[in-house]
Short mmCIF file of C-alpha atoms and ligand atoms in Angstrom, two decimals:
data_model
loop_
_atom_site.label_atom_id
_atom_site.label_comp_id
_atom_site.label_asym_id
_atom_site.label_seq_id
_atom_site.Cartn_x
_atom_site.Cartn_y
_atom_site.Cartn_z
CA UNK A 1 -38.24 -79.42 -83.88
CA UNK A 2 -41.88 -79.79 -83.34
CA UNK A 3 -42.89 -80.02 -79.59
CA UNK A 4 -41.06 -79.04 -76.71
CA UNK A 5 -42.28 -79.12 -73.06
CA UNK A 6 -41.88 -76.80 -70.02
CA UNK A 7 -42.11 -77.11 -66.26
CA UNK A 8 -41.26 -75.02 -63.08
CA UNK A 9 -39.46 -76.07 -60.24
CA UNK A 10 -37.89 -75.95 -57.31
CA UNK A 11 -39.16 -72.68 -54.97
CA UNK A 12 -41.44 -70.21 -56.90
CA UNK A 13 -40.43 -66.82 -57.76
CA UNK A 14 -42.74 -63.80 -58.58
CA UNK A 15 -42.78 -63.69 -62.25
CA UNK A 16 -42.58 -67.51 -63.33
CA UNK A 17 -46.18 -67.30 -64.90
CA UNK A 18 -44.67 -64.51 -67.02
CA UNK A 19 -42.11 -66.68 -68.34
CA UNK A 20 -44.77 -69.31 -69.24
CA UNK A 21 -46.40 -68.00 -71.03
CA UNK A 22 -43.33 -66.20 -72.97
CA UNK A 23 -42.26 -69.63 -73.78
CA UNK A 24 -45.65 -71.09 -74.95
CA UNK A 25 -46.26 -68.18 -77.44
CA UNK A 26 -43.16 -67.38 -78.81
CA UNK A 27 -43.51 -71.31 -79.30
CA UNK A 28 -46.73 -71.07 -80.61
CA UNK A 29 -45.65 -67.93 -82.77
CA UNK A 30 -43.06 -70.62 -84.33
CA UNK A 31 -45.45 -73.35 -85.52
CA UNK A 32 -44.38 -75.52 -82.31
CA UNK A 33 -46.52 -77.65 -79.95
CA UNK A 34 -45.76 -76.93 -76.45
CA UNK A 35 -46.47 -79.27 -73.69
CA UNK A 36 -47.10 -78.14 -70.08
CA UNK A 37 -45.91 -80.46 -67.25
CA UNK A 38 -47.51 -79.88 -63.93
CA UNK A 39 -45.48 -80.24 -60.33
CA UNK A 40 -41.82 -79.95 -62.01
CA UNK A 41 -39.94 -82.96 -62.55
CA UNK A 42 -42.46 -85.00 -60.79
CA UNK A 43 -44.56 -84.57 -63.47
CA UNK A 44 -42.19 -85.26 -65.87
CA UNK A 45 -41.95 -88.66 -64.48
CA UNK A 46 -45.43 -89.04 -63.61
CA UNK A 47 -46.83 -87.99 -67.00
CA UNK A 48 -48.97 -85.09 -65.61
CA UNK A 49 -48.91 -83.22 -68.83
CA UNK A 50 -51.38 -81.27 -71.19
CA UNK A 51 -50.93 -79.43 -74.36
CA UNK A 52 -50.94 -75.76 -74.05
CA UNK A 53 -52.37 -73.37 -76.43
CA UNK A 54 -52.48 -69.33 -76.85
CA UNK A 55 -55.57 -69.58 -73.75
CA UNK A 56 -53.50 -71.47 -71.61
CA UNK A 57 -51.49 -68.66 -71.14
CA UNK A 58 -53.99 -66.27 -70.93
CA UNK A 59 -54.24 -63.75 -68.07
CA UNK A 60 -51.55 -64.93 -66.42
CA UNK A 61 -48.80 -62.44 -67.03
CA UNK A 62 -49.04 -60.41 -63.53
CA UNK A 63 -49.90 -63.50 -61.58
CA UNK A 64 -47.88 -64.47 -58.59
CA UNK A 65 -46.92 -68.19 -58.55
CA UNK A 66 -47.18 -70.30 -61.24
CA UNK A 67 -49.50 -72.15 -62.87
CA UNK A 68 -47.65 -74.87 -63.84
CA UNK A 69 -47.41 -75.63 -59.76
CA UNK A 70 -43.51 -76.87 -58.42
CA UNK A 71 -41.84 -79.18 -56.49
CA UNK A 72 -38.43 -80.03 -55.28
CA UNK A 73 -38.28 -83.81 -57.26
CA UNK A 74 -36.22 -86.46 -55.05
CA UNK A 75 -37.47 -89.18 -57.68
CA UNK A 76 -35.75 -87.09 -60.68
CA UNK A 77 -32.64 -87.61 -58.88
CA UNK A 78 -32.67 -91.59 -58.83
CA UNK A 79 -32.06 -92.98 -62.33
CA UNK A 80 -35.06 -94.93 -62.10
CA UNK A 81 -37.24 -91.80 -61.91
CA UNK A 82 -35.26 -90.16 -64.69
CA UNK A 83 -35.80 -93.73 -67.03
CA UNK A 84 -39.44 -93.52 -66.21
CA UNK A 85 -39.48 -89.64 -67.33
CA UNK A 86 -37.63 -90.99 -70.64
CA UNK A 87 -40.40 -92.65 -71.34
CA UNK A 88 -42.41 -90.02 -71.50
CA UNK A 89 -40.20 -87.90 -73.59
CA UNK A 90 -40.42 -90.87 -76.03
CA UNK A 91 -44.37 -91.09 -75.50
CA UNK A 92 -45.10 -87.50 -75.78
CA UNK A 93 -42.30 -87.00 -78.52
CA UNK A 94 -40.76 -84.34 -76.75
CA UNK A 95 -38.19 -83.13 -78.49
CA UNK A 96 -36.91 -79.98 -76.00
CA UNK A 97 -37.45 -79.25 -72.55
CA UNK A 98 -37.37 -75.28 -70.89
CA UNK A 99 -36.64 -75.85 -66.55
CA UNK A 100 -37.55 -72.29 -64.92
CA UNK A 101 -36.07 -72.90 -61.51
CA UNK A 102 -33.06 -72.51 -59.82
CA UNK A 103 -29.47 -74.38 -59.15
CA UNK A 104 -30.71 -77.75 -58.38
CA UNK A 105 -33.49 -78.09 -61.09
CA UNK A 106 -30.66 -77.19 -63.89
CA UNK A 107 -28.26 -79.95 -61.98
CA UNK A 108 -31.36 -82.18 -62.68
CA UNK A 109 -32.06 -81.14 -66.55
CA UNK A 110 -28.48 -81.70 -67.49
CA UNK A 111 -27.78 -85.56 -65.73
CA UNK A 112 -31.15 -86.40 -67.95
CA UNK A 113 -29.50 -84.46 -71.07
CA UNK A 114 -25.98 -86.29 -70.61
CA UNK A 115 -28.17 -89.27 -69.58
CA UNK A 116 -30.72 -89.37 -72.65
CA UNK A 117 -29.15 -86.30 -74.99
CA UNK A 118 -32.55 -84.52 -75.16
CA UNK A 119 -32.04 -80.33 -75.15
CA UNK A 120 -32.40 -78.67 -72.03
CA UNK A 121 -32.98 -75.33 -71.18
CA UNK A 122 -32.45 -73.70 -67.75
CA UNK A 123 -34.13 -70.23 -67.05
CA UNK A 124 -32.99 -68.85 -63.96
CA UNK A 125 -36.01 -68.57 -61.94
CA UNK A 126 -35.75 -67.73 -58.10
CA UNK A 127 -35.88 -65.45 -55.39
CA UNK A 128 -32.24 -65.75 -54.57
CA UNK A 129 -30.17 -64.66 -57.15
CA UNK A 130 -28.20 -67.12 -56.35
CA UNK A 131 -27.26 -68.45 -60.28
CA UNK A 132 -23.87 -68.12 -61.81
CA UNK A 133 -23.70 -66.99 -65.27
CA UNK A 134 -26.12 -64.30 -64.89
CA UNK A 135 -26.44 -60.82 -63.10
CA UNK A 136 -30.42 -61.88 -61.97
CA UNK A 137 -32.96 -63.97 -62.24
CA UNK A 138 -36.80 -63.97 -62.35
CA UNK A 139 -38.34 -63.07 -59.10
CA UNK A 140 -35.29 -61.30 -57.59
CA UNK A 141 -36.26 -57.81 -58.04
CA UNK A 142 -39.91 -58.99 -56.71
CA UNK A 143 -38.88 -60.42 -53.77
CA UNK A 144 -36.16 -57.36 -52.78
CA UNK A 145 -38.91 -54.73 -53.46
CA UNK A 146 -41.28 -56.62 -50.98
CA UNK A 147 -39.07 -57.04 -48.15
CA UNK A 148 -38.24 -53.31 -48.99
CA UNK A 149 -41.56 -52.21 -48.71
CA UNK A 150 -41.44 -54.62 -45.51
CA UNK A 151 -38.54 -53.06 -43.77
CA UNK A 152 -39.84 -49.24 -44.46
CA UNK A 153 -43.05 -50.64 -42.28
CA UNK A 154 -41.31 -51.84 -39.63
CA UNK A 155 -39.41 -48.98 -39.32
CA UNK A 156 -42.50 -46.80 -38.62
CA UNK A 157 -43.26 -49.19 -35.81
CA UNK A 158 -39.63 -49.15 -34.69
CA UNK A 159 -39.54 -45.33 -34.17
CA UNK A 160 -42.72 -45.24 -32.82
CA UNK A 161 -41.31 -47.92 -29.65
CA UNK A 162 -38.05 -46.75 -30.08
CA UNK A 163 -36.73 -50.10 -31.11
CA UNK A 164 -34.61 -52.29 -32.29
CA UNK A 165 -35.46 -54.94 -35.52
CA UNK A 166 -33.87 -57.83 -36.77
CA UNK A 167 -35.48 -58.49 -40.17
CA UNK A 168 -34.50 -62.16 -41.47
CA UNK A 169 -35.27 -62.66 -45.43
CA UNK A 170 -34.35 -65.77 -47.59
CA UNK A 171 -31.89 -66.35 -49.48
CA UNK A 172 -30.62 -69.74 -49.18
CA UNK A 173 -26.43 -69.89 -48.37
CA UNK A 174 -26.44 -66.29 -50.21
CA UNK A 175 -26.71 -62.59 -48.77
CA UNK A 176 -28.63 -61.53 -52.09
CA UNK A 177 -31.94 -60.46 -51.27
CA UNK A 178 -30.47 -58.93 -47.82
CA UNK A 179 -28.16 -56.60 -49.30
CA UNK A 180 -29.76 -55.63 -52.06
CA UNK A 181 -32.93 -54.68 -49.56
CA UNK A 182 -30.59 -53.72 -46.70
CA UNK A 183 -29.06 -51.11 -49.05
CA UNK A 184 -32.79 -49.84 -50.32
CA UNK A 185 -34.32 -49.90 -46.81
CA UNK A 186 -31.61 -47.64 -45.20
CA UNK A 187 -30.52 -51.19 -43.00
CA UNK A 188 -28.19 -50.00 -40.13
CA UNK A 189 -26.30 -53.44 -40.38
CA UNK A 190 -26.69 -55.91 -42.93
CA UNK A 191 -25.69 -59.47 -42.34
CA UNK A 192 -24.80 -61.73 -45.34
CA UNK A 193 -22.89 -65.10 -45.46
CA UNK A 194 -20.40 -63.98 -47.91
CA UNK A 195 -19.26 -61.56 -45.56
CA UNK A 196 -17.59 -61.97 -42.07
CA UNK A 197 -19.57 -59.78 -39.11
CA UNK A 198 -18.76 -59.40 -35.48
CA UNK A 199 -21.04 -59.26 -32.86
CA UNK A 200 -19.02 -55.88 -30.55
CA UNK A 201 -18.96 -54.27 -33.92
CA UNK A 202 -22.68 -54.27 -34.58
CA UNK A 203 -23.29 -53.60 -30.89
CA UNK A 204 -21.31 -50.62 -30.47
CA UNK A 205 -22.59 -49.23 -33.80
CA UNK A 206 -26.62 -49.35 -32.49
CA UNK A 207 -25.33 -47.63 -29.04
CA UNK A 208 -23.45 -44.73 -30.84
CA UNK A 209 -26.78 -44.15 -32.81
CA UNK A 210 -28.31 -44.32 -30.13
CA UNK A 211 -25.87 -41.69 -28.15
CA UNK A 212 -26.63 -39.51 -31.35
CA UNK A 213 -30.18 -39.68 -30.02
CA UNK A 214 -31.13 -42.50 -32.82
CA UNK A 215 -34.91 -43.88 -32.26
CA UNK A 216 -34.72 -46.69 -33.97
CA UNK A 217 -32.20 -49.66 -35.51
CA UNK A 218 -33.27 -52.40 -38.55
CA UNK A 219 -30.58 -55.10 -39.16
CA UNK A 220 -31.31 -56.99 -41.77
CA UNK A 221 -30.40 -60.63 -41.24
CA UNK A 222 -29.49 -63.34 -44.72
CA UNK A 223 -31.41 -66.61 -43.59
CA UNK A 224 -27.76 -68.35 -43.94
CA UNK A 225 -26.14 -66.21 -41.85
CA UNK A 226 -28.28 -67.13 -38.78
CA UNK A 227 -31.66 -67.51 -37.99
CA UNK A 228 -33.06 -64.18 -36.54
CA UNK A 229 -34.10 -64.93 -33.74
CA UNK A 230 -30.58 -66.23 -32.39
CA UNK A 231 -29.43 -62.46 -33.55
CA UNK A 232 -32.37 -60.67 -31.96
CA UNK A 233 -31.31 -62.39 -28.52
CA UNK A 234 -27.41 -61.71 -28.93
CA UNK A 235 -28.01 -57.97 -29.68
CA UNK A 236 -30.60 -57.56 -26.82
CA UNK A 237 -28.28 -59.37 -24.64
CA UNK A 238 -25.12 -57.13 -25.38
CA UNK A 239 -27.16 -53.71 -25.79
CA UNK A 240 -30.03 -54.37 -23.40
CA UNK A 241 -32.36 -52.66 -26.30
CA UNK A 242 -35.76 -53.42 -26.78
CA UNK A 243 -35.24 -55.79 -29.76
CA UNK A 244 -38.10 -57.48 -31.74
CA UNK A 245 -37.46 -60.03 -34.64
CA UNK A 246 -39.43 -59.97 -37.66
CA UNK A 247 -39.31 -63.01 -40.61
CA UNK A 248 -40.38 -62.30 -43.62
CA UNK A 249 -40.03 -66.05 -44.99
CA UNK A 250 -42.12 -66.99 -47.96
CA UNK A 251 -43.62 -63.74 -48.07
CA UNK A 252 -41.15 -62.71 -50.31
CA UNK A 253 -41.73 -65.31 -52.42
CA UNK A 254 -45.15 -64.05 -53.79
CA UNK A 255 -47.30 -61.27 -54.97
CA UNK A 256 -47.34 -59.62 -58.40
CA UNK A 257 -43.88 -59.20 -60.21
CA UNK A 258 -42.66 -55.96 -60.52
CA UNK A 259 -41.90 -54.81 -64.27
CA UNK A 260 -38.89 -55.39 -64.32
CA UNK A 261 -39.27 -59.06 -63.26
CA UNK A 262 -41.86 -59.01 -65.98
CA UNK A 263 -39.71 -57.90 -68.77
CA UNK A 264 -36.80 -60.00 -67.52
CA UNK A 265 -39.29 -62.95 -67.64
CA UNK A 266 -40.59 -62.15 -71.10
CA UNK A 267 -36.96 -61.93 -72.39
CA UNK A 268 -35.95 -64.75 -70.86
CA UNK A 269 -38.61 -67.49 -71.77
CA UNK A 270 -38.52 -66.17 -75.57
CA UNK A 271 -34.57 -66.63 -75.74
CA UNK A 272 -35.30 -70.39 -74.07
CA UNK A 273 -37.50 -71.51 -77.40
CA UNK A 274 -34.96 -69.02 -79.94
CA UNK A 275 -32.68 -71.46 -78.20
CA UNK A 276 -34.09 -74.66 -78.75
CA UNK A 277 -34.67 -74.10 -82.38
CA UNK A 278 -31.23 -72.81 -82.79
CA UNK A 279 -30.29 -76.54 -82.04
CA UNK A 280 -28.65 -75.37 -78.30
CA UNK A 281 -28.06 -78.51 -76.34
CA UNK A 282 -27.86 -78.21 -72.86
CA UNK A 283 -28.14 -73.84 -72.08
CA UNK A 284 -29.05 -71.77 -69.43
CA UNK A 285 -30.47 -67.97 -70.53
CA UNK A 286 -29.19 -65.25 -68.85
CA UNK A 287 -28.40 -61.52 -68.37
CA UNK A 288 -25.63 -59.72 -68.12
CA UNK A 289 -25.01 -55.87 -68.87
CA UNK A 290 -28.35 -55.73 -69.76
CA UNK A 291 -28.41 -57.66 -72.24
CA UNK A 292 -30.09 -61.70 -72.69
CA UNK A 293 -27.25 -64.15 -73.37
CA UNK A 294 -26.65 -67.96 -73.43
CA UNK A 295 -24.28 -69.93 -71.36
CA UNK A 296 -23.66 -73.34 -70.82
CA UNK A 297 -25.61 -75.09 -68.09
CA UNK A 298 -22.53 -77.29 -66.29
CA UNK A 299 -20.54 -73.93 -66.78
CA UNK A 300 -22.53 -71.76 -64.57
CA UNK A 301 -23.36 -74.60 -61.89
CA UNK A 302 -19.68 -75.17 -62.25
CA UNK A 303 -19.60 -71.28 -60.75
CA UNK A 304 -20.13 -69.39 -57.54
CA UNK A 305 -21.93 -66.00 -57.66
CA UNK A 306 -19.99 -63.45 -55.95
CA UNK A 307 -21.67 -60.74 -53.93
CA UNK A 308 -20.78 -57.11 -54.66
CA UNK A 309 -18.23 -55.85 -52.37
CA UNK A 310 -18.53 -52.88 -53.50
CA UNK A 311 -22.35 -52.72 -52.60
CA UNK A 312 -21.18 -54.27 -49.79
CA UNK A 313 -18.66 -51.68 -48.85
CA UNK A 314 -21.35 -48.60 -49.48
CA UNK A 315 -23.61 -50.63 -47.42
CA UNK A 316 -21.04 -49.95 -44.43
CA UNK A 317 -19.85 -46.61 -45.13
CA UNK A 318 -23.73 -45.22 -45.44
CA UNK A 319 -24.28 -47.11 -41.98
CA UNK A 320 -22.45 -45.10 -39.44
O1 F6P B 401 -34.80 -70.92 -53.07
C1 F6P B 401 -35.88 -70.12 -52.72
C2 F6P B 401 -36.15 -70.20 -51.24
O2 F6P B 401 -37.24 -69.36 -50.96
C3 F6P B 401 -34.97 -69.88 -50.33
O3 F6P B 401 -34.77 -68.50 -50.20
C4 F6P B 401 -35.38 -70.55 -49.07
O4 F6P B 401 -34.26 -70.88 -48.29
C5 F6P B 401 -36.08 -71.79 -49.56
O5 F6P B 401 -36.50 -71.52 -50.88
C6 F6P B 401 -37.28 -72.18 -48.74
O6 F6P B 401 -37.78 -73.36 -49.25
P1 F6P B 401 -39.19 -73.96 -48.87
O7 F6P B 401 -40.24 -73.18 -49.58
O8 F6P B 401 -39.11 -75.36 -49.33
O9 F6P B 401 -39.33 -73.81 -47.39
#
């Protein structure tokens, strides 16, 4: 193997740039050319390409983003766009590909690989956590810690007016982000897709904090659940509290990793390129216990990630 290639895509996740530059210089460190393609798979097709070197990487490590830019590629998924990419993989003599992104991207790199049997590499990289096969992926731990930090604001504001906040985070069709920063932000009801809620039960949990004299109440809202604002106007309507709404969309999909996003990313990227030169086919890198593993890309999209009941569980037991 001599020259691989690397893009980002679908939604960026705090520590991407990280993983780029893991990938071009354990590359690099190898002997290999690496090619960068700009805008994810529409690049690919479009031939918006350069080669990277040890400086194209440089100072990018803590950067938000990522430098590679991203896009969600309709063209990728006609055949046409995928023939047209072909030719590029001929024309460039690419002879591996590593797709940071999420679910869809890897769906994407393995029709090309069954489609023109060149090695594909998924590394799990998005805010959601939302990929089978391993316990997290880059940009997770990012994106909980800000809408931590978030919630622990509004809750100064909330005691101050005495108030009730619905805080709405992403996620996709997954309850993620929300638990895990429900759980950290001391969340008096979290609301995730994977498990069922009632509306009385919520109520009558904010009015016997509030007959215990309780100031304040922060649920924290999964993005598929509901939208937040639908939620805010439910609760004020049944409790008659002064509720405000708060959504901390794409927020939480920027701002500098935290270490351990960092590390994760630095892992993961230099297992992608250990991976290619092993002769892997069609992987996707992952963690699990700790510790970076390979699976196969069809077997984890095959997969649904299950939340943690038993997170889930604490989360309602330290909620009374
Ligand atoms: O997949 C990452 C994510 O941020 C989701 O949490 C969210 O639903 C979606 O992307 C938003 O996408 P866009 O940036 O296209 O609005």
């Amino acid at each position: 193997m001599q020259r691989i290639a690397l893009l980002t895509s679908g939604g960026d996740s705090p520590g991407m740039n990280a993983c780029i530059r893991a990938v071009a210089r354990k590359a690099i460190y190898h002997g290999l050319e690496v090619m960068g393609i700009k805008r994810g798979f529409n690049g690919f097709i479009e031939a918006d390409m350069y080669p990277m070197n040890l400086g194209s990487v440089a100072g990018i490590i803590h950067r938000g983003g990522t430098i590679l830019h991203t896009a969600r590629s309709d063209h990728f998924m006609t055949p046409e766009g995928r023939a047209k990419a072909n030719e590029n993989v001929k024309r460039f003599g690419i002879q591996g590909l590593v797709v940071i992104g999420g679910d869809g991207s890897f769906r994407g790199a393995s029709v090309f690989h069954q489609e023109y049997g060149l090695p594909v590499i998924g590394v799990p990289g998005t805010i959601d956590n939302d990929i089978a096969g391993t316990d997290q992926s880059i940009g997770f731990d990012t994106a909980v810690n800000t809408a931590v930090e978030a919630i622990s604001k509004i809750r100064d504001t909330a005691t101050s007016h005495e108030r009730t906040f619905i805080i709405e985070v992403m996620g996709r069709h997954f309850g993620f982000i929300a638990l895990a920063a429900g759980l950290a932000g001391g969340a008096e009801s979290i609301l995730v897709p994977e498990c069922p809620f009632n509306y009385d039960e919520i109520c009558e949990r904010l009015m016997r904090g509030y007959k215990r004299g309780k100031l304040h109440s922060i649920i924290v809202v999964a993005e598929g659940v509901a939208g937040g604002i639908e939620v805010g106007r439910i609760i004020k309507e049944r409790t008659g509290f002064d509720t405000k709404v708060t959504i901390l969309g794409h927020l939480q999909r920027g701002g500098m990793p935290s270490a351990a996003d960092l590390i994760l990313a630095s892992r993961m990227g230099a297992r992608a390129v250990e991976l290619l030169m092993a002769g892997s086919k069609k992987d996707m890198v992952g963690v699990k216990a700790g510790e970076i593993i390979a699976v196969d890309i069809d077997e984890a999209l095959s997969q649904t990630k299950a939340i943690d009941t038993e997170m889930c569980n604490l989360a309602v037991s330290l909620s009374i």
